[in-house]
Amino acid sequence: MTEPPSAGPQEPGYDDRRVHAARDPRHAGTTPPPHREPPEEPLEGPLRLISRAAWQAVLAAGVATLVLGILVLLWPGPSLLAAGILFGVYLLVSGVLQLVSAFGTHATTSLRVLAFVSGALSILLGLFCFRGALQSILLLALWIGIGWLIRGITQTIAAVHHRDAPARGWQIFLGILTFAAGIVLIVSPLRSVAVLTLVAGWWLVVVGVIEIVTAFRVRGHAERIPSTV
């Protein structure tokens, strides 16, 4: 019996590539290479992720601090007014929280009475801040002055009594300086707080620049960490 003739070039079962593959000696006895998928990229390690998030967070904080410092220097009056309003909000919120803690805790009666009196006084001072811009700025200056006064006294006394304290001379000097600054704020609150606003603006600018430089240095160290670590 004879085999049926193969399909011709004009017939539908004809494949010209098979003919050329059979004639080409390079393809004789070879099979096409299997299809291989490209290897998957390794996932970033936790240390690499943390380092990258760290320098980005420091950079964002530095930019925000720098912008805030520039705004304070450009508009010291509105910045001081905003600070007074925020201070009033802080007093109201802290007063409400102290009242809640006075009625909701199981502390002794004396501590509950102290928390109630402190919360009520804080709410009254917060409401006093919203009576006008001058009142809020004045109260803010007095608050800062009293805080510096107490801190200066405690820091100086602690440094004098502890002779083995590190940098004892500098602590005494800073305590006296803080005490004097507190007295100046209490005696002349409005002028002192205006100067303090400018000092705070320049301080924010310097801190913002330092944080931005630190962020790029952290970025340089983070790039040296292997991606799989």
JSON list of C-alpha atoms in Angstrom, two decimals, residues 3-222:
[
{"chain": "A", "resi": 3, "resn": "GLU", "atom": "CA", "xyz": [1.15, 6.40, 1.69]},
{"chain": "A", "resi": 4, "resn": "PRO", "atom": "CA", "xyz": [-1.22, 9.23, 0.93]},
{"chain": "A", "resi": 5, "resn": "PRO", "atom": "CA", "xyz": [0.45, 12.27, -0.54]},
{"chain": "A", "resi": 6, "resn": "SER", "atom": "CA", "xyz": [1.31, 15.05, 1.86]},
{"chain": "A", "resi": 7, "resn": "ALA", "atom": "CA", "xyz": [-0.48, 18.35, 1.72]},
{"chain": "A", "resi": 8, "resn": "GLY", "atom": "CA", "xyz": [0.74, 20.76, -0.90]},
{"chain": "A", "resi": 9, "resn": "PRO", "atom": "CA", "xyz": [1.54, 24.43, -0.51]},
{"chain": "A", "resi": 10, "resn": "GLN", "atom": "CA", "xyz": [-1.98, 25.43, -1.47]},
{"chain": "A", "resi": 11, "resn": "GLU", "atom": "CA", "xyz": [-3.73, 23.09, 0.96]},
{"chain": "A", "resi": 12, "resn": "PRO", "atom": "CA", "xyz": [-4.77, 24.16, 4.46]},
{"chain": "A", "resi": 13, "resn": "GLY", "atom": "CA", "xyz": [-2.63, 21.58, 6.31]},
{"chain": "A", "resi": 14, "resn": "TYR", "atom": "CA", "xyz": [0.60, 22.78, 4.77]},
{"chain": "A", "resi": 15, "resn": "ASP", "atom": "CA", "xyz": [3.20, 24.43, 7.09]},
{"chain": "A", "resi": 16, "resn": "ASP", "atom": "CA", "xyz": [6.16, 26.01, 5.33]},
{"chain": "A", "resi": 17, "resn": "ARG", "atom": "CA", "xyz": [8.20, 26.38, 8.56]},
{"chain": "A", "resi": 18, "resn": "ARG", "atom": "CA", "xyz": [8.50, 22.62, 8.93]},
{"chain": "A", "resi": 19, "resn": "VAL", "atom": "CA", "xyz": [10.03, 22.34, 5.47]},
{"chain": "A", "resi": 20, "resn": "HIS", "atom": "CA", "xyz": [12.66, 25.01, 6.13]},
{"chain": "A", "resi": 21, "resn": "ALA", "atom": "CA", "xyz": [13.41, 23.54, 9.56]},
{"chain": "A", "resi": 22, "resn": "ALA", "atom": "CA", "xyz": [13.97, 20.13, 8.04]},
{"chain": "A", "resi": 23, "resn": "ARG", "atom": "CA", "xyz": [16.29, 21.55, 5.36]},
{"chain": "A", "resi": 24, "resn": "ASP", "atom": "CA", "xyz": [18.34, 23.64, 7.78]},
{"chain": "A", "resi": 25, "resn": "PRO", "atom": "CA", "xyz": [21.09, 21.46, 9.32]},
{"chain": "A", "resi": 26, "resn": "ARG", "atom": "CA", "xyz": [21.30, 23.72, 12.37]},
{"chain": "A", "resi": 27, "resn": "HIS", "atom": "CA", "xyz": [17.82, 22.60, 13.45]},
{"chain": "A", "resi": 28, "resn": "ALA", "atom": "CA", "xyz": [18.37, 18.95, 12.77]},
{"chain": "A", "resi": 29, "resn": "GLY", "atom": "CA", "xyz": [17.79, 16.88, 15.88]},
{"chain": "A", "resi": 30, "resn": "THR", "atom": "CA", "xyz": [17.23, 19.93, 18.09]},
{"chain": "A", "resi": 31, "resn": "THR", "atom": "CA", "xyz": [14.20, 21.01, 20.06]},
{"chain": "A", "resi": 32, "resn": "PRO", "atom": "CA", "xyz": [13.23, 24.61, 20.75]},
{"chain": "A", "resi": 33, "resn": "PRO", "atom": "CA", "xyz": [14.44, 25.89, 24.15]},
{"chain": "A", "resi": 34, "resn": "PRO", "atom": "CA", "xyz": [11.82, 25.93, 26.88]},
{"chain": "A", "resi": 35, "resn": "HIS", "atom": "CA", "xyz": [10.26, 29.25, 27.81]},
{"chain": "A", "resi": 36, "resn": "ARG", "atom": "CA", "xyz": [11.65, 30.58, 31.08]},
{"chain": "A", "resi": 37, "resn": "GLU", "atom": "CA", "xyz": [9.99, 33.29, 33.13]},
{"chain": "A", "resi": 38, "resn": "PRO", "atom": "CA", "xyz": [12.22, 36.10, 34.40]},
{"chain": "A", "resi": 39, "resn": "PRO", "atom": "CA", "xyz": [13.23, 35.73, 38.06]},
{"chain": "A", "resi": 40, "resn": "GLU", "atom": "CA", "xyz": [11.21, 37.68, 40.59]},
{"chain": "A", "resi": 41, "resn": "GLU", "atom": "CA", "xyz": [12.83, 40.66, 42.25]},
{"chain": "A", "resi": 42, "resn": "PRO", "atom": "CA", "xyz": [13.64, 40.09, 45.94]},
{"chain": "A", "resi": 43, "resn": "LEU", "atom": "CA", "xyz": [11.46, 41.90, 48.47]},
{"chain": "A", "resi": 44, "resn": "GLU", "atom": "CA", "xyz": [12.95, 44.74, 50.49]},
{"chain": "A", "resi": 45, "resn": "GLY", "atom": "CA", "xyz": [14.04, 43.78, 53.97]},
{"chain": "A", "resi": 46, "resn": "PRO", "atom": "CA", "xyz": [12.59, 45.41, 57.11]},
{"chain": "A", "resi": 47, "resn": "LEU", "atom": "CA", "xyz": [15.80, 47.33, 57.88]},
{"chain": "A", "resi": 48, "resn": "ARG", "atom": "CA", "xyz": [15.85, 48.85, 54.40]},
{"chain": "A", "resi": 49, "resn": "LEU", "atom": "CA", "xyz": [12.19, 49.85, 54.68]},
{"chain": "A", "resi": 50, "resn": "ILE", "atom": "CA", "xyz": [12.69, 51.40, 58.12]},
{"chain": "A", "resi": 51, "resn": "SER", "atom": "CA", "xyz": [15.77, 53.35, 57.00]},
{"chain": "A", "resi": 52, "resn": "ARG", "atom": "CA", "xyz": [13.98, 54.69, 53.94]},
{"chain": "A", "resi": 53, "resn": "ALA", "atom": "CA", "xyz": [10.95, 55.73, 55.97]},
{"chain": "A", "resi": 54, "resn": "ALA", "atom": "CA", "xyz": [13.22, 57.31, 58.59]},
{"chain": "A", "resi": 55, "resn": "TRP", "atom": "CA", "xyz": [14.99, 59.74, 56.27]},
{"chain": "A", "resi": 56, "resn": "GLN", "atom": "CA", "xyz": [11.71, 60.63, 54.57]},
{"chain": "A", "resi": 57, "resn": "ALA", "atom": "CA", "xyz": [10.09, 61.41, 57.94]},
{"chain": "A", "resi": 58, "resn": "VAL", "atom": "CA", "xyz": [13.07, 63.51, 59.03]},
{"chain": "A", "resi": 59, "resn": "LEU", "atom": "CA", "xyz": [13.00, 65.37, 55.71]},
{"chain": "A", "resi": 60, "resn": "ALA", "atom": "CA", "xyz": [9.27, 66.10, 56.02]},
{"chain": "A", "resi": 61, "resn": "ALA", "atom": "CA", "xyz": [9.72, 67.34, 59.58]},
{"chain": "A", "resi": 62, "resn": "GLY", "atom": "CA", "xyz": [12.64, 69.53, 58.54]},
{"chain": "A", "resi": 63, "resn": "VAL", "atom": "CA", "xyz": [10.75, 71.11, 55.66]},
{"chain": "A", "resi": 64, "resn": "ALA", "atom": "CA", "xyz": [7.71, 71.76, 57.87]},
{"chain": "A", "resi": 65, "resn": "THR", "atom": "CA", "xyz": [9.88, 73.30, 60.60]},
{"chain": "A", "resi": 66, "resn": "LEU", "atom": "CA", "xyz": [11.72, 75.49, 58.09]},
{"chain": "A", "resi": 67, "resn": "VAL", "atom": "CA", "xyz": [8.48, 76.73, 56.53]},
{"chain": "A", "resi": 68, "resn": "LEU", "atom": "CA", "xyz": [7.01, 77.46, 59.97]},
{"chain": "A", "resi": 69, "resn": "GLY", "atom": "CA", "xyz": [10.11, 79.43, 60.97]},
{"chain": "A", "resi": 70, "resn": "ILE", "atom": "CA", "xyz": [9.97, 81.51, 57.78]},
{"chain": "A", "resi": 71, "resn": "LEU", "atom": "CA", "xyz": [6.28, 82.25, 58.34]},
{"chain": "A", "resi": 72, "resn": "VAL", "atom": "CA", "xyz": [6.99, 83.35, 61.92]},
{"chain": "A", "resi": 73, "resn": "LEU", "atom": "CA", "xyz": [9.77, 85.69, 60.76]},
{"chain": "A", "resi": 74, "resn": "LEU", "atom": "CA", "xyz": [7.69, 87.15, 57.91]},
{"chain": "A", "resi": 75, "resn": "TRP", "atom": "CA", "xyz": [4.52, 87.66, 59.97]},
{"chain": "A", "resi": 76, "resn": "PRO", "atom": "CA", "xyz": [5.45, 87.80, 63.67]},
{"chain": "A", "resi": 77, "resn": "GLY", "atom": "CA", "xyz": [2.22, 89.53, 64.69]},
{"chain": "A", "resi": 78, "resn": "PRO", "atom": "CA", "xyz": [-0.23, 87.01, 63.20]},
{"chain": "A", "resi": 79, "resn": "SER", "atom": "CA", "xyz": [2.06, 84.17, 64.31]},
{"chain": "A", "resi": 80, "resn": "LEU", "atom": "CA", "xyz": [1.95, 85.43, 67.89]},
{"chain": "A", "resi": 81, "resn": "LEU", "atom": "CA", "xyz": [-1.84, 85.76, 67.69]},
{"chain": "A", "resi": 82, "resn": "ALA", "atom": "CA", "xyz": [-2.14, 82.20, 66.39]},
{"chain": "A", "resi": 83, "resn": "ALA", "atom": "CA", "xyz": [0.11, 80.99, 69.20]},
{"chain": "A", "resi": 84, "resn": "GLY", "atom": "CA", "xyz": [-2.14, 82.71, 71.74]},
{"chain": "A", "resi": 85, "resn": "ILE", "atom": "CA", "xyz": [-5.25, 81.08, 70.28]},
{"chain": "A", "resi": 86, "resn": "LEU", "atom": "CA", "xyz": [-3.61, 77.65, 70.25]},
{"chain": "A", "resi": 87, "resn": "PHE", "atom": "CA", "xyz": [-2.56, 78.21, 73.83]},
{"chain": "A", "resi": 88, "resn": "GLY", "atom": "CA", "xyz": [-6.17, 78.94, 74.77]},
{"chain": "A", "resi": 89, "resn": "VAL", "atom": "CA", "xyz": [-7.31, 75.75, 73.04]},
{"chain": "A", "resi": 90, "resn": "TYR", "atom": "CA", "xyz": [-4.63, 73.82, 74.90]},
{"chain": "A", "resi": 91, "resn": "LEU", "atom": "CA", "xyz": [-5.84, 75.20, 78.23]},
{"chain": "A", "resi": 92, "resn": "LEU", "atom": "CA", "xyz": [-9.45, 74.28, 77.47]},
{"chain": "A", "resi": 93, "resn": "VAL", "atom": "CA", "xyz": [-8.63, 70.73, 76.38]},
{"chain": "A", "resi": 94, "resn": "SER", "atom": "CA", "xyz": [-6.29, 70.07, 79.29]},
{"chain": "A", "resi": 95, "resn": "GLY", "atom": "CA", "xyz": [-8.86, 71.49, 81.73]},
{"chain": "A", "resi": 96, "resn": "VAL", "atom": "CA", "xyz": [-11.62, 69.21, 80.43]},
{"chain": "A", "resi": 97, "resn": "LEU", "atom": "CA", "xyz": [-9.32, 66.19, 80.65]},
{"chain": "A", "resi": 98, "resn": "GLN", "atom": "CA", "xyz": [-8.39, 67.05, 84.22]},
{"chain": "A", "resi": 99, "resn": "LEU", "atom": "CA", "xyz": [-12.06, 67.37, 85.20]},
{"chain": "A", "resi": 100, "resn": "VAL", "atom": "CA", "xyz": [-12.80, 63.99, 83.62]},
{"chain": "A", "resi": 101, "resn": "SER", "atom": "CA", "xyz": [-9.89, 62.43, 85.47]},
{"chain": "A", "resi": 102, "resn": "ALA", "atom": "CA", "xyz": [-11.09, 63.99, 88.74]},
{"chain": "A", "resi": 103, "resn": "PHE", "atom": "CA", "xyz": [-14.52, 62.36, 88.45]},
{"chain": "A", "resi": 104, "resn": "GLY", "atom": "CA", "xyz": [-13.49, 59.13, 86.78]},
{"chain": "A", "resi": 105, "resn": "THR", "atom": "CA", "xyz": [-10.48, 57.89, 88.72]},
{"chain": "A", "resi": 106, "resn": "HIS", "atom": "CA", "xyz": [-10.26, 55.93, 91.96]},
{"chain": "A", "resi": 107, "resn": "ALA", "atom": "CA", "xyz": [-7.59, 58.21, 93.46]},
{"chain": "A", "resi": 108, "resn": "THR", "atom": "CA", "xyz": [-7.69, 59.67, 96.91]},
{"chain": "A", "resi": 109, "resn": "THR", "atom": "CA", "xyz": [-10.00, 62.55, 97.74]},
{"chain": "A", "resi": 110, "resn": "SER", "atom": "CA", "xyz": [-7.18, 65.09, 97.97]},
{"chain": "A", "resi": 111, "resn": "LEU", "atom": "CA", "xyz": [-5.87, 64.21, 94.49]},
{"chain": "A", "resi": 112, "resn": "ARG", "atom": "CA", "xyz": [-9.37, 64.37, 93.02]},
{"chain": "A", "resi": 113, "resn": "VAL", "atom": "CA", "xyz": [-9.96, 67.80, 94.55]},
{"chain": "A", "resi": 114, "resn": "LEU", "atom": "CA", "xyz": [-6.59, 69.00, 93.24]},
{"chain": "A", "resi": 115, "resn": "ALA", "atom": "CA", "xyz": [-7.39, 67.71, 89.74]},
{"chain": "A", "resi": 116, "resn": "PHE", "atom": "CA", "xyz": [-10.81, 69.38, 89.83]},
{"chain": "A", "resi": 117, "resn": "VAL", "atom": "CA", "xyz": [-9.42, 72.76, 90.94]},
{"chain": "A", "resi": 118, "resn": "SER", "atom": "CA", "xyz": [-6.60, 72.59, 88.37]},
{"chain": "A", "resi": 119, "resn": "GLY", "atom": "CA", "xyz": [-9.01, 71.64, 85.57]},
{"chain": "A", "resi": 120, "resn": "ALA", "atom": "CA", "xyz": [-11.49, 74.39, 86.45]},
{"chain": "A", "resi": 121, "resn": "LEU", "atom": "CA", "xyz": [-8.71, 76.99, 86.60]},
{"chain": "A", "resi": 122, "resn": "SER", "atom": "CA", "xyz": [-7.34, 75.81, 83.27]},
{"chain": "A", "resi": 123, "resn": "ILE", "atom": "CA", "xyz": [-10.76, 76.16, 81.64]},
{"chain": "A", "resi": 124, "resn": "LEU", "atom": "CA", "xyz": [-11.20, 79.68, 83.04]},
{"chain": "A", "resi": 125, "resn": "LEU", "atom": "CA", "xyz": [-7.79, 80.74, 81.74]},
{"chain": "A", "resi": 126, "resn": "GLY", "atom": "CA", "xyz": [-8.56, 79.20, 78.35]},
{"chain": "A", "resi": 127, "resn": "LEU", "atom": "CA", "xyz": [-11.82, 81.17, 78.13]},
{"chain": "A", "resi": 128, "resn": "PHE", "atom": "CA", "xyz": [-9.91, 84.29, 79.17]},
{"chain": "A", "resi": 129, "resn": "CYS", "atom": "CA", "xyz": [-7.61, 83.78, 76.15]},
{"chain": "A", "resi": 130, "resn": "PHE", "atom": "CA", "xyz": [-10.56, 84.02, 73.77]},
{"chain": "A", "resi": 131, "resn": "ARG", "atom": "CA", "xyz": [-11.67, 87.41, 75.07]},
{"chain": "A", "resi": 132, "resn": "GLY", "atom": "CA", "xyz": [-9.11, 89.15, 72.86]},
{"chain": "A", "resi": 133, "resn": "ALA", "atom": "CA", "xyz": [-5.72, 88.90, 71.22]},
{"chain": "A", "resi": 134, "resn": "LEU", "atom": "CA", "xyz": [-4.01, 90.99, 73.93]},
{"chain": "A", "resi": 135, "resn": "GLN", "atom": "CA", "xyz": [-5.29, 88.79, 76.73]},
{"chain": "A", "resi": 136, "resn": "SER", "atom": "CA", "xyz": [-4.16, 85.56, 75.08]},
{"chain": "A", "resi": 137, "resn": "ILE", "atom": "CA", "xyz": [-0.68, 86.93, 74.31]},
{"chain": "A", "resi": 138, "resn": "LEU", "atom": "CA", "xyz": [-0.34, 88.33, 77.83]},
{"chain": "A", "resi": 139, "resn": "LEU", "atom": "CA", "xyz": [-1.39, 85.06, 79.43]},
{"chain": "A", "resi": 140, "resn": "LEU", "atom": "CA", "xyz": [0.95, 83.10, 77.16]},
{"chain": "A", "resi": 141, "resn": "ALA", "atom": "CA", "xyz": [3.88, 85.30, 78.11]},
{"chain": "A", "resi": 142, "resn": "LEU", "atom": "CA", "xyz": [3.10, 85.01, 81.83]},
{"chain": "A", "resi": 143, "resn": "TRP", "atom": "CA", "xyz": [2.71, 81.23, 81.52]},
{"chain": "A", "resi": 144, "resn": "ILE", "atom": "CA", "xyz": [6.10, 80.90, 79.83]},
{"chain": "A", "resi": 145, "resn": "GLY", "atom": "CA", "xyz": [7.71, 83.30, 82.30]},
{"chain": "A", "resi": 146, "resn": "ILE", "atom": "CA", "xyz": [6.44, 81.43, 85.36]},
{"chain": "A", "resi": 147, "resn": "GLY", "atom": "CA", "xyz": [7.53, 78.13, 83.83]},
{"chain": "A", "resi": 148, "resn": "TRP", "atom": "CA", "xyz": [11.03, 79.44, 83.12]},
{"chain": "A", "resi": 149, "resn": "LEU", "atom": "CA", "xyz": [11.21, 80.94, 86.61]},
{"chain": "A", "resi": 150, "resn": "ILE", "atom": "CA", "xyz": [10.39, 77.63, 88.30]},
{"chain": "A", "resi": 151, "resn": "ARG", "atom": "CA", "xyz": [12.65, 75.66, 85.98]},
{"chain": "A", "resi": 152, "resn": "GLY", "atom": "CA", "xyz": [15.57, 78.02, 86.58]},
{"chain": "A", "resi": 153, "resn": "ILE", "atom": "CA", "xyz": [15.22, 77.76, 90.35]},
{"chain": "A", "resi": 154, "resn": "THR", "atom": "CA", "xyz": [14.98, 73.95, 90.38]},
{"chain": "A", "resi": 155, "resn": "GLN", "atom": "CA", "xyz": [17.84, 73.49, 87.91]},
{"chain": "A", "resi": 156, "resn": "THR", "atom": "CA", "xyz": [20.15, 75.82, 89.85]},
{"chain": "A", "resi": 157, "resn": "ILE", "atom": "CA", "xyz": [19.36, 74.24, 93.22]},
{"chain": "A", "resi": 158, "resn": "ALA", "atom": "CA", "xyz": [19.83, 70.71, 91.83]},
{"chain": "A", "resi": 159, "resn": "ALA", "atom": "CA", "xyz": [23.19, 71.62, 90.26]},
{"chain": "A", "resi": 160, "resn": "VAL", "atom": "CA", "xyz": [24.43, 73.31, 93.45]},
{"chain": "A", "resi": 161, "resn": "HIS", "atom": "CA", "xyz": [23.55, 70.37, 95.71]},
{"chain": "A", "resi": 162, "resn": "HIS", "atom": "CA", "xyz": [24.88, 67.63, 93.39]},
{"chain": "A", "resi": 163, "resn": "ARG", "atom": "CA", "xyz": [28.61, 68.25, 93.18]},
{"chain": "A", "resi": 164, "resn": "ASP", "atom": "CA", "xyz": [29.20, 65.19, 90.99]},
{"chain": "A", "resi": 165, "resn": "ALA", "atom": "CA", "xyz": [26.62, 66.22, 88.36]},
{"chain": "A", "resi": 166, "resn": "PRO", "atom": "CA", "xyz": [27.93, 66.27, 84.76]},
{"chain": "A", "resi": 167, "resn": "ALA", "atom": "CA", "xyz": [28.61, 69.77, 83.41]},
{"chain": "A", "resi": 168, "resn": "ARG", "atom": "CA", "xyz": [27.70, 71.23, 86.79]},
{"chain": "A", "resi": 169, "resn": "GLY", "atom": "CA", "xyz": [28.95, 74.71, 85.95]},
{"chain": "A", "resi": 170, "resn": "TRP", "atom": "CA", "xyz": [26.95, 74.89, 82.73]},
{"chain": "A", "resi": 171, "resn": "GLN", "atom": "CA", "xyz": [23.82, 73.68, 84.51]},
{"chain": "A", "resi": 172, "resn": "ILE", "atom": "CA", "xyz": [24.16, 76.42, 87.13]},
{"chain": "A", "resi": 173, "resn": "PHE", "atom": "CA", "xyz": [24.70, 79.00, 84.39]},
{"chain": "A", "resi": 174, "resn": "LEU", "atom": "CA", "xyz": [21.69, 77.82, 82.37]},
{"chain": "A", "resi": 175, "resn": "GLY", "atom": "CA", "xyz": [19.56, 77.72, 85.53]},
{"chain": "A", "resi": 176, "resn": "ILE", "atom": "CA", "xyz": [20.42, 81.34, 86.40]},
{"chain": "A", "resi": 177, "resn": "LEU", "atom": "CA", "xyz": [19.87, 82.40, 82.77]},
{"chain": "A", "resi": 178, "resn": "THR", "atom": "CA", "xyz": [16.47, 80.68, 82.63]},
{"chain": "A", "resi": 179, "resn": "PHE", "atom": "CA", "xyz": [15.51, 82.27, 85.96]},
{"chain": "A", "resi": 180, "resn": "ALA", "atom": "CA", "xyz": [16.44, 85.74, 84.65]},
{"chain": "A", "resi": 181, "resn": "ALA", "atom": "CA", "xyz": [14.54, 85.20, 81.40]},
{"chain": "A", "resi": 182, "resn": "GLY", "atom": "CA", "xyz": [11.47, 84.19, 83.38]},
{"chain": "A", "resi": 183, "resn": "ILE", "atom": "CA", "xyz": [11.65, 87.39, 85.44]},
{"chain": "A", "resi": 184, "resn": "VAL", "atom": "CA", "xyz": [11.95, 89.50, 82.27]},
{"chain": "A", "resi": 185, "resn": "LEU", "atom": "CA", "xyz": [8.90, 87.82, 80.76]},
{"chain": "A", "resi": 186, "resn": "ILE", "atom": "CA", "xyz": [6.86, 88.38, 83.91]},
{"chain": "A", "resi": 187, "resn": "VAL", "atom": "CA", "xyz": [7.89, 92.04, 84.33]},
{"chain": "A", "resi": 188, "resn": "SER", "atom": "CA", "xyz": [7.53, 93.02, 80.67]},
{"chain": "A", "resi": 189, "resn": "PRO", "atom": "CA", "xyz": [5.43, 90.30, 79.02]},
{"chain": "A", "resi": 190, "resn": "LEU", "atom": "CA", "xyz": [4.34, 91.99, 75.79]},
{"chain": "A", "resi": 191, "resn": "ARG", "atom": "CA", "xyz": [7.76, 93.28, 74.69]},
{"chain": "A", "resi": 192, "resn": "SER", "atom": "CA", "xyz": [9.48, 90.13, 75.82]},
{"chain": "A", "resi": 193, "resn": "VAL", "atom": "CA", "xyz": [7.11, 87.83, 73.98]},
{"chain": "A", "resi": 194, "resn": "ALA", "atom": "CA", "xyz": [7.58, 89.87, 70.78]},
{"chain": "A", "resi": 195, "resn": "VAL", "atom": "CA", "xyz": [11.34, 89.35, 71.02]},
{"chain": "A", "resi": 196, "resn": "LEU", "atom": "CA", "xyz": [10.74, 85.73, 71.92]},
{"chain": "A", "resi": 197, "resn": "THR", "atom": "CA", "xyz": [8.68, 85.29, 68.74]},
{"chain": "A", "resi": 198, "resn": "LEU", "atom": "CA", "xyz": [11.61, 86.42, 66.57]},
{"chain": "A", "resi": 199, "resn": "VAL", "atom": "CA", "xyz": [14.00, 84.18, 68.50]},
{"chain": "A", "resi": 200, "resn": "ALA", "atom": "CA", "xyz": [11.61, 81.26, 68.04]},
{"chain": "A", "resi": 201, "resn": "GLY", "atom": "CA", "xyz": [11.37, 81.98, 64.30]},
{"chain": "A", "resi": 202, "resn": "TRP", "atom": "CA", "xyz": [15.14, 81.92, 63.82]},
{"chain": "A", "resi": 203, "resn": "TRP", "atom": "CA", "xyz": [15.40, 78.84, 66.01]},
{"chain": "A", "resi": 204, "resn": "LEU", "atom": "CA", "xyz": [12.83, 77.03, 63.84]},
{"chain": "A", "resi": 205, "resn": "VAL", "atom": "CA", "xyz": [14.74, 77.98, 60.69]},
{"chain": "A", "resi": 206, "resn": "VAL", "atom": "CA", "xyz": [18.02, 76.65, 62.09]},
{"chain": "A", "resi": 207, "resn": "VAL", "atom": "CA", "xyz": [16.42, 73.44, 63.34]},
{"chain": "A", "resi": 208, "resn": "GLY", "atom": "CA", "xyz": [14.68, 72.91, 60.00]},
{"chain": "A", "resi": 209, "resn": "VAL", "atom": "CA", "xyz": [17.92, 73.29, 58.03]},
{"chain": "A", "resi": 210, "resn": "ILE", "atom": "CA", "xyz": [19.72, 70.89, 60.39]},
{"chain": "A", "resi": 211, "resn": "GLU", "atom": "CA", "xyz": [16.93, 68.32, 60.02]},
{"chain": "A", "resi": 212, "resn": "ILE", "atom": "CA", "xyz": [17.00, 68.56, 56.21]},
{"chain": "A", "resi": 213, "resn": "VAL", "atom": "CA", "xyz": [20.78, 68.06, 56.13]},
{"chain": "A", "resi": 214, "resn": "THR", "atom": "CA", "xyz": [20.43, 65.16, 58.57]},
{"chain": "A", "resi": 215, "resn": "ALA", "atom": "CA", "xyz": [17.74, 63.57, 56.38]},
{"chain": "A", "resi": 216, "resn": "PHE", "atom": "CA", "xyz": [20.02, 63.52, 53.33]},
{"chain": "A", "resi": 217, "resn": "ARG", "atom": "CA", "xyz": [22.86, 62.09, 55.40]},
{"chain": "A", "resi": 218, "resn": "VAL", "atom": "CA", "xyz": [20.54, 59.35, 56.66]},
{"chain": "A", "resi": 219, "resn": "ARG", "atom": "CA", "xyz": [19.52, 58.71, 53.06]},
{"chain": "A", "resi": 220, "resn": "GLY", "atom": "CA", "xyz": [23.15, 58.22, 52.07]},
{"chain": "A", "resi": 221, "resn": "HIS", "atom": "CA", "xyz": [23.64, 55.67, 54.83]},
{"chain": "A", "resi": 222, "resn": "ALA", "atom": "CA", "xyz": [20.33, 53.96, 53.98]}
]
